[in-house]
Amino acid sequence: MHWRQLTYPEIEALDKSTTVPILPVGAVEAHGPHLPLCTDDIISEAMAESACRQLGEHGLRGIILPTWSFTPAGFAREFPGTLNFSADTTAAMIRDLGENLRKMGWQLLAVANSHFDPTHLQSLKAALQHCPLQIAFPDLTRGKNARRLTAEFQSGACHAGQYETSIVLASQPQLVRN
């Protein structure tokens, strides 16, 4: 279920106690010559869709919010096409999103993030600490989540590598260049 496809009466009618809004967070940045600028968006959206299926197994529903693509992307800022936003902008927008959702009656926000720029992660974590909602945020760069992923991912060499390429190939193969 995608937020952007519903009408306002449909959003209002959702049971806020059993429906979890999921925010896919990506970036618009260079991902090598073979992957699109929206690679992180595609990965985060695939994570959100997987989360919806898993929530369904527990009697809950997920609703996927519009993908958040405008974040700090300092490591790739020198590449054409990369859009780099300040940490303050990201933090303010996350807090505002949380406040909007709280006013509508939501109590929880799940975040599906696949953009690992250190400035982005720092601003996202800081904003989530001040969000007026309970937060579910599996940080793939830490702990058991990171240990479950490949050696390439754990080494930090996964940008435009096998990890990202495989997910884009599985989700939207027509976007991967040879």
PDB file of C-alpha atoms in Angstrom:
ATOM      1  CA  MET A   1       0.000   0.000   0.000  1.00  0.00           C
ATOM      2  CA  HIS A   2       1.484   3.315  -1.087  1.00  0.00           C
ATOM      3  CA  TRP A   3       0.560   6.581   0.619  1.00  0.00           C
ATOM      4  CA  ARG A   4       0.760   8.539  -2.641  1.00  0.00           C
ATOM      5  CA  GLN A   5      -1.893   6.325  -4.265  1.00  0.00           C
ATOM      6  CA  LEU A   6      -4.549   6.823  -1.571  1.00  0.00           C
ATOM      7  CA  THR A   7      -7.091   9.591  -1.138  1.00  0.00           C
ATOM      8  CA  TYR A   8      -7.346  11.601   2.050  1.00  0.00           C
ATOM      9  CA  PRO A   9     -10.523   9.777   3.195  1.00  0.00           C
ATOM     10  CA  GLU A  10      -8.686   6.458   2.716  1.00  0.00           C
ATOM     11  CA  ILE A  11      -5.755   7.687   4.820  1.00  0.00           C
ATOM     12  CA  GLU A  12      -8.165   8.929   7.484  1.00  0.00           C
ATOM     13  CA  ALA A  13      -9.949   5.550   7.583  1.00  0.00           C
ATOM     14  CA  LEU A  14      -6.776   3.528   8.216  1.00  0.00           C
ATOM     15  CA  ASP A  15      -6.482   1.918  11.630  1.00  0.00           C
ATOM     16  CA  LYS A  16      -3.511   3.814  13.052  1.00  0.00           C
ATOM     17  CA  SER A  17      -2.948   1.131  15.698  1.00  0.00           C
ATOM     18  CA  THR A  18      -2.366  -1.669  13.164  1.00  0.00           C
ATOM     19  CA  THR A  19      -0.952   0.219  10.179  1.00  0.00           C
ATOM     20  CA  VAL A  20       2.702   1.272  10.185  1.00  0.00           C
ATOM     21  CA  PRO A  21       3.899   4.118   7.972  1.00  0.00           C
ATOM     22  CA  ILE A  22       7.267   3.219   6.425  1.00  0.00           C
ATOM     23  CA  LEU A  23       9.579   5.931   5.116  1.00  0.00           C
ATOM     24  CA  PRO A  24      11.984   4.770   2.389  1.00  0.00           C
ATOM     25  CA  VAL A  25      15.097   6.975   2.577  1.00  0.00           C
ATOM     26  CA  GLY A  26      17.566   7.105  -0.283  1.00  0.00           C
ATOM     27  CA  ALA A  27      19.594   9.727  -2.090  1.00  0.00           C
ATOM     28  CA  VAL A  28      20.172  11.154  -5.536  1.00  0.00           C
ATOM     29  CA  GLU A  29      23.840  10.422  -6.091  1.00  0.00           C
ATOM     30  CA  ALA A  30      26.269   8.801  -8.480  1.00  0.00           C
ATOM     31  CA  HIS A  31      26.490   5.020  -8.151  1.00  0.00           C
ATOM     32  CA  GLY A  32      29.094   4.151 -10.726  1.00  0.00           C
ATOM     33  CA  PRO A  33      28.570   4.247 -14.482  1.00  0.00           C
ATOM     34  CA  HIS A  34      26.153   1.291 -14.486  1.00  0.00           C
ATOM     35  CA  LEU A  35      23.592   2.193 -11.815  1.00  0.00           C
ATOM     36  CA  PRO A  36      21.011   5.007 -11.824  1.00  0.00           C
ATOM     37  CA  LEU A  37      21.227   8.022  -9.549  1.00  0.00           C
ATOM     38  CA  CYS A  38      18.170   6.705  -7.674  1.00  0.00           C
ATOM     39  CA  THR A  39      19.837   3.419  -6.655  1.00  0.00           C
ATOM     40  CA  ASP A  40      19.423   4.091  -2.924  1.00  0.00           C
ATOM     41  CA  ASP A  41      15.748   4.923  -3.478  1.00  0.00           C
ATOM     42  CA  ILE A  42      15.180   1.611  -5.267  1.00  0.00           C
ATOM     43  CA  ILE A  43      16.892  -0.322  -2.475  1.00  0.00           C
ATOM     44  CA  SER A  44      14.941   1.485   0.270  1.00  0.00           C
ATOM     45  CA  GLU A  45      11.660   0.939  -1.552  1.00  0.00           C
ATOM     46  CA  ALA A  46      12.460  -2.785  -1.850  1.00  0.00           C
ATOM     47  CA  MET A  47      13.176  -2.812   1.912  1.00  0.00           C
ATOM     48  CA  ALA A  48       9.837  -1.094   2.597  1.00  0.00           C
ATOM     49  CA  GLU A  49       7.956  -3.580   0.422  1.00  0.00           C
ATOM     50  CA  SER A  50       9.638  -6.467   2.253  1.00  0.00           C
ATOM     51  CA  ALA A  51       8.706  -4.871   5.581  1.00  0.00           C
ATOM     52  CA  CYS A  52       5.062  -4.670   4.469  1.00  0.00           C
ATOM     53  CA  ARG A  53       5.058  -8.399   3.693  1.00  0.00           C
ATOM     54  CA  GLN A  54       6.635  -9.187   7.071  1.00  0.00           C
ATOM     55  CA  LEU A  55       4.185  -6.953   8.936  1.00  0.00           C
ATOM     56  CA  GLY A  56       1.338  -8.786   7.199  1.00  0.00           C
ATOM     57  CA  GLU A  57       2.605 -12.053   8.682  1.00  0.00           C
ATOM     58  CA  HIS A  58       2.002 -10.518  12.123  1.00  0.00           C
ATOM     59  CA  GLY A  59      -1.481  -9.142  11.477  1.00  0.00           C
ATOM     60  CA  LEU A  60      -0.278  -5.608  10.748  1.00  0.00           C
ATOM     61  CA  ARG A  61      -0.230  -3.476   7.609  1.00  0.00           C
ATOM     62  CA  GLY A  62       2.476  -1.277   6.243  1.00  0.00           C
ATOM     63  CA  ILE A  63       1.890   1.858   4.238  1.00  0.00           C
ATOM     64  CA  ILE A  64       4.832   3.132   2.221  1.00  0.00           C
ATOM     65  CA  LEU A  65       5.334   6.876   2.409  1.00  0.00           C
ATOM     66  CA  PRO A  66       6.762   8.754  -0.595  1.00  0.00           C
ATOM     67  CA  THR A  67      10.483   8.064  -0.870  1.00  0.00           C
ATOM     68  CA  TRP A  68      12.739  10.640   0.707  1.00  0.00           C
ATOM     69  CA  SER A  69      15.534  11.296  -1.790  1.00  0.00           C
ATOM     70  CA  PHE A  70      17.007  14.635  -0.735  1.00  0.00           C
ATOM     71  CA  THR A  71      19.691  14.061   1.882  1.00  0.00           C
ATOM     72  CA  PRO A  72      23.372  14.768   2.485  1.00  0.00           C
ATOM     73  CA  ALA A  73      25.415  13.058  -0.229  1.00  0.00           C
ATOM     74  CA  GLY A  74      28.797  14.624   0.401  1.00  0.00           C
ATOM     75  CA  PHE A  75      30.929  11.674  -0.692  1.00  0.00           C
ATOM     76  CA  ALA A  76      29.465  11.788  -4.210  1.00  0.00           C
ATOM     77  CA  ARG A  77      28.925  15.556  -4.496  1.00  0.00           C
ATOM     78  CA  GLU A  78      31.618  15.996  -7.170  1.00  0.00           C
ATOM     79  CA  PHE A  79      29.854  13.640  -9.588  1.00  0.00           C
ATOM     80  CA  PRO A  80      27.332  15.078 -12.076  1.00  0.00           C
ATOM     81  CA  GLY A  81      23.744  14.407 -11.063  1.00  0.00           C
ATOM     82  CA  THR A  82      24.371  14.140  -7.329  1.00  0.00           C
ATOM     83  CA  LEU A  83      22.066  16.350  -5.255  1.00  0.00           C
ATOM     84  CA  ASN A  84      23.617  17.163  -1.873  1.00  0.00           C
ATOM     85  CA  PHE A  85      21.460  18.662   0.895  1.00  0.00           C
ATOM     86  CA  SER A  86      22.517  19.891   4.303  1.00  0.00           C
ATOM     87  CA  ALA A  87      22.193  17.826   7.467  1.00  0.00           C
ATOM     88  CA  ASP A  88      20.068  20.603   8.974  1.00  0.00           C
ATOM     89  CA  THR A  89      17.583  20.382   6.094  1.00  0.00           C
ATOM     90  CA  THR A  90      17.288  16.625   6.514  1.00  0.00           C
ATOM     91  CA  ALA A  91      16.839  16.852  10.276  1.00  0.00           C
ATOM     92  CA  ALA A  92      14.191  19.581  10.013  1.00  0.00           C
ATOM     93  CA  MET A  93      12.206  17.709   7.390  1.00  0.00           C
ATOM     94  CA  ILE A  94      12.236  14.446   9.380  1.00  0.00           C
ATOM     95  CA  ARG A  95      11.014  16.274  12.492  1.00  0.00           C
ATOM     96  CA  ASP A  96       8.287  17.988  10.451  1.00  0.00           C
ATOM     97  CA  LEU A  97       7.216  14.680   8.912  1.00  0.00           C
ATOM     98  CA  GLY A  98       6.955  13.125  12.374  1.00  0.00           C
ATOM     99  CA  GLU A  99       4.873  16.039  13.611  1.00  0.00           C
ATOM    100  CA  ASN A 100       2.526  15.776  10.602  1.00  0.00           C
ATOM    101  CA  LEU A 101       2.045  12.056  11.154  1.00  0.00           C
ATOM    102  CA  ARG A 102       1.486  12.532  14.900  1.00  0.00           C
ATOM    103  CA  LYS A 103      -1.261  15.086  14.227  1.00  0.00           C
ATOM    104  CA  MET A 104      -2.988  12.532  11.993  1.00  0.00           C
ATOM    105  CA  GLY A 105      -2.988   9.986  14.821  1.00  0.00           C
ATOM    106  CA  TRP A 106       0.064   7.856  14.010  1.00  0.00           C
ATOM    107  CA  GLN A 107       2.261   6.724  16.865  1.00  0.00           C
ATOM    108  CA  LEU A 108       5.017   4.824  15.043  1.00  0.00           C
ATOM    109  CA  LEU A 109       7.286   5.514  12.072  1.00  0.00           C
ATOM    110  CA  ALA A 110       9.460   2.844  10.449  1.00  0.00           C
ATOM    111  CA  VAL A 111      12.472   3.977   8.422  1.00  0.00           C
ATOM    112  CA  ALA A 112      13.939   1.944   5.542  1.00  0.00           C
ATOM    113  CA  ASN A 113      17.296   3.598   4.849  1.00  0.00           C
ATOM    114  CA  SER A 114      19.915   2.492   2.322  1.00  0.00           C
ATOM    115  CA  HIS A 115      22.017   5.649   2.091  1.00  0.00           C
ATOM    116  CA  PHE A 116      25.104   5.336   4.275  1.00  0.00           C
ATOM    117  CA  ASP A 117      26.893   8.667   3.857  1.00  0.00           C
ATOM    118  CA  PRO A 118      28.182   9.420   7.391  1.00  0.00           C
ATOM    119  CA  THR A 119      26.707  12.949   7.465  1.00  0.00           C
ATOM    120  CA  HIS A 120      23.356  11.618   6.321  1.00  0.00           C
ATOM    121  CA  LEU A 121      23.330   8.857   8.950  1.00  0.00           C
ATOM    122  CA  GLN A 122      24.272  11.326  11.689  1.00  0.00           C
ATOM    123  CA  SER A 123      21.535  13.796  10.719  1.00  0.00           C
ATOM    124  CA  LEU A 124      18.948  11.034  10.315  1.00  0.00           C
ATOM    125  CA  LYS A 125      19.705   9.535  13.722  1.00  0.00           C
ATOM    126  CA  ALA A 126      19.666  12.986  15.385  1.00  0.00           C
ATOM    127  CA  ALA A 127      16.328  13.842  13.777  1.00  0.00           C
ATOM    128  CA  LEU A 128      14.779  10.523  14.770  1.00  0.00           C
ATOM    129  CA  GLN A 129      15.738  11.148  18.409  1.00  0.00           C
ATOM    130  CA  HIS A 130      13.581  14.292  18.323  1.00  0.00           C
ATOM    131  CA  CYS A 131      10.732  12.805  16.334  1.00  0.00           C
ATOM    132  CA  PRO A 132       7.421  12.832  18.271  1.00  0.00           C
ATOM    133  CA  LEU A 133       6.718   9.229  17.232  1.00  0.00           C
ATOM    134  CA  GLN A 134       8.137   5.884  18.261  1.00  0.00           C
ATOM    135  CA  ILE A 135      10.776   4.902  15.706  1.00  0.00           C
ATOM    136  CA  ALA A 136      11.673   1.575  14.121  1.00  0.00           C
ATOM    137  CA  PHE A 137      15.012   2.043  12.361  1.00  0.00           C
ATOM    138  CA  PRO A 138      17.123  -1.008  11.513  1.00  0.00           C
ATOM    139  CA  ASP A 139      20.574   0.512  10.996  1.00  0.00           C
ATOM    140  CA  LEU A 140      22.248  -1.737   8.425  1.00  0.00           C
ATOM    141  CA  THR A 141      25.658  -0.312   9.269  1.00  0.00           C
ATOM    142  CA  ARG A 142      25.690  -1.617  12.854  1.00  0.00           C
ATOM    143  CA  GLY A 143      25.428  -4.777  14.915  1.00  0.00           C
ATOM    144  CA  LYS A 144      23.602  -7.887  13.844  1.00  0.00           C
ATOM    145  CA  ASN A 145      22.148  -6.230  10.741  1.00  0.00           C
ATOM    146  CA  ALA A 146      25.608  -5.495   9.336  1.00  0.00           C
ATOM    147  CA  ARG A 147      26.916  -8.940  10.267  1.00  0.00           C
ATOM    148  CA  ARG A 148      24.160 -10.589   8.211  1.00  0.00           C
ATOM    149  CA  LEU A 149      25.329  -8.895   5.015  1.00  0.00           C
ATOM    150  CA  THR A 150      28.178  -9.815   2.693  1.00  0.00           C
ATOM    151  CA  ALA A 151      31.879  -9.208   3.319  1.00  0.00           C
ATOM    152  CA  GLU A 152      31.767  -6.575   0.564  1.00  0.00           C
ATOM    153  CA  PHE A 153      29.099  -4.657   2.483  1.00  0.00           C
ATOM    154  CA  GLN A 154      30.866  -5.024   5.819  1.00  0.00           C
ATOM    155  CA  SER A 155      34.119  -3.679   4.338  1.00  0.00           C
ATOM    156  CA  GLY A 156      32.360  -0.489   3.227  1.00  0.00           C
ATOM    157  CA  ALA A 157      33.192  -1.193  -0.419  1.00  0.00           C
ATOM    158  CA  CYS A 158      29.580  -1.791  -1.401  1.00  0.00           C
ATOM    159  CA  HIS A 159      28.884   1.510  -3.141  1.00  0.00           C
ATOM    160  CA  ALA A 160      27.885   0.512  -6.686  1.00  0.00           C
ATOM    161  CA  GLY A 161      29.208  -2.987  -5.974  1.00  0.00           C
ATOM    162  CA  GLN A 162      27.562  -6.388  -5.852  1.00  0.00           C
ATOM    163  CA  TYR A 163      25.286  -5.531  -2.900  1.00  0.00           C
ATOM    164  CA  GLU A 164      23.631  -2.520  -4.538  1.00  0.00           C
ATOM    165  CA  THR A 165      23.759  -3.862  -8.088  1.00  0.00           C
ATOM    166  CA  SER A 166      22.093  -7.149  -7.131  1.00  0.00           C
ATOM    167  CA  ILE A 167      19.151  -5.405  -5.460  1.00  0.00           C
ATOM    168  CA  VAL A 168      18.589  -3.064  -8.409  1.00  0.00           C
ATOM    169  CA  LEU A 169      18.865  -6.047 -10.801  1.00  0.00           C
ATOM    170  CA  ALA A 170      16.224  -7.903  -8.777  1.00  0.00           C
ATOM    171  CA  SER A 171      13.910  -4.909  -8.474  1.00  0.00           C
ATOM    172  CA  GLN A 172      14.314  -2.906 -11.698  1.00  0.00           C
ATOM    173  CA  PRO A 173      16.748  -4.686 -14.049  1.00  0.00           C
ATOM    174  CA  GLN A 174      15.983  -2.372 -16.966  1.00  0.00           C
ATOM    175  CA  LEU A 175      17.821   0.431 -15.090  1.00  0.00           C
ATOM    176  CA  VAL A 176      21.175  -1.382 -14.852  1.00  0.00           C
ATOM    177  CA  ARG A 177      23.578  -0.568 -17.680  1.00  0.00           C
ATOM    178  CA  ASN A 178      26.150  -3.013 -19.051  1.00  0.00           C
TER     179      ASN A 178
END
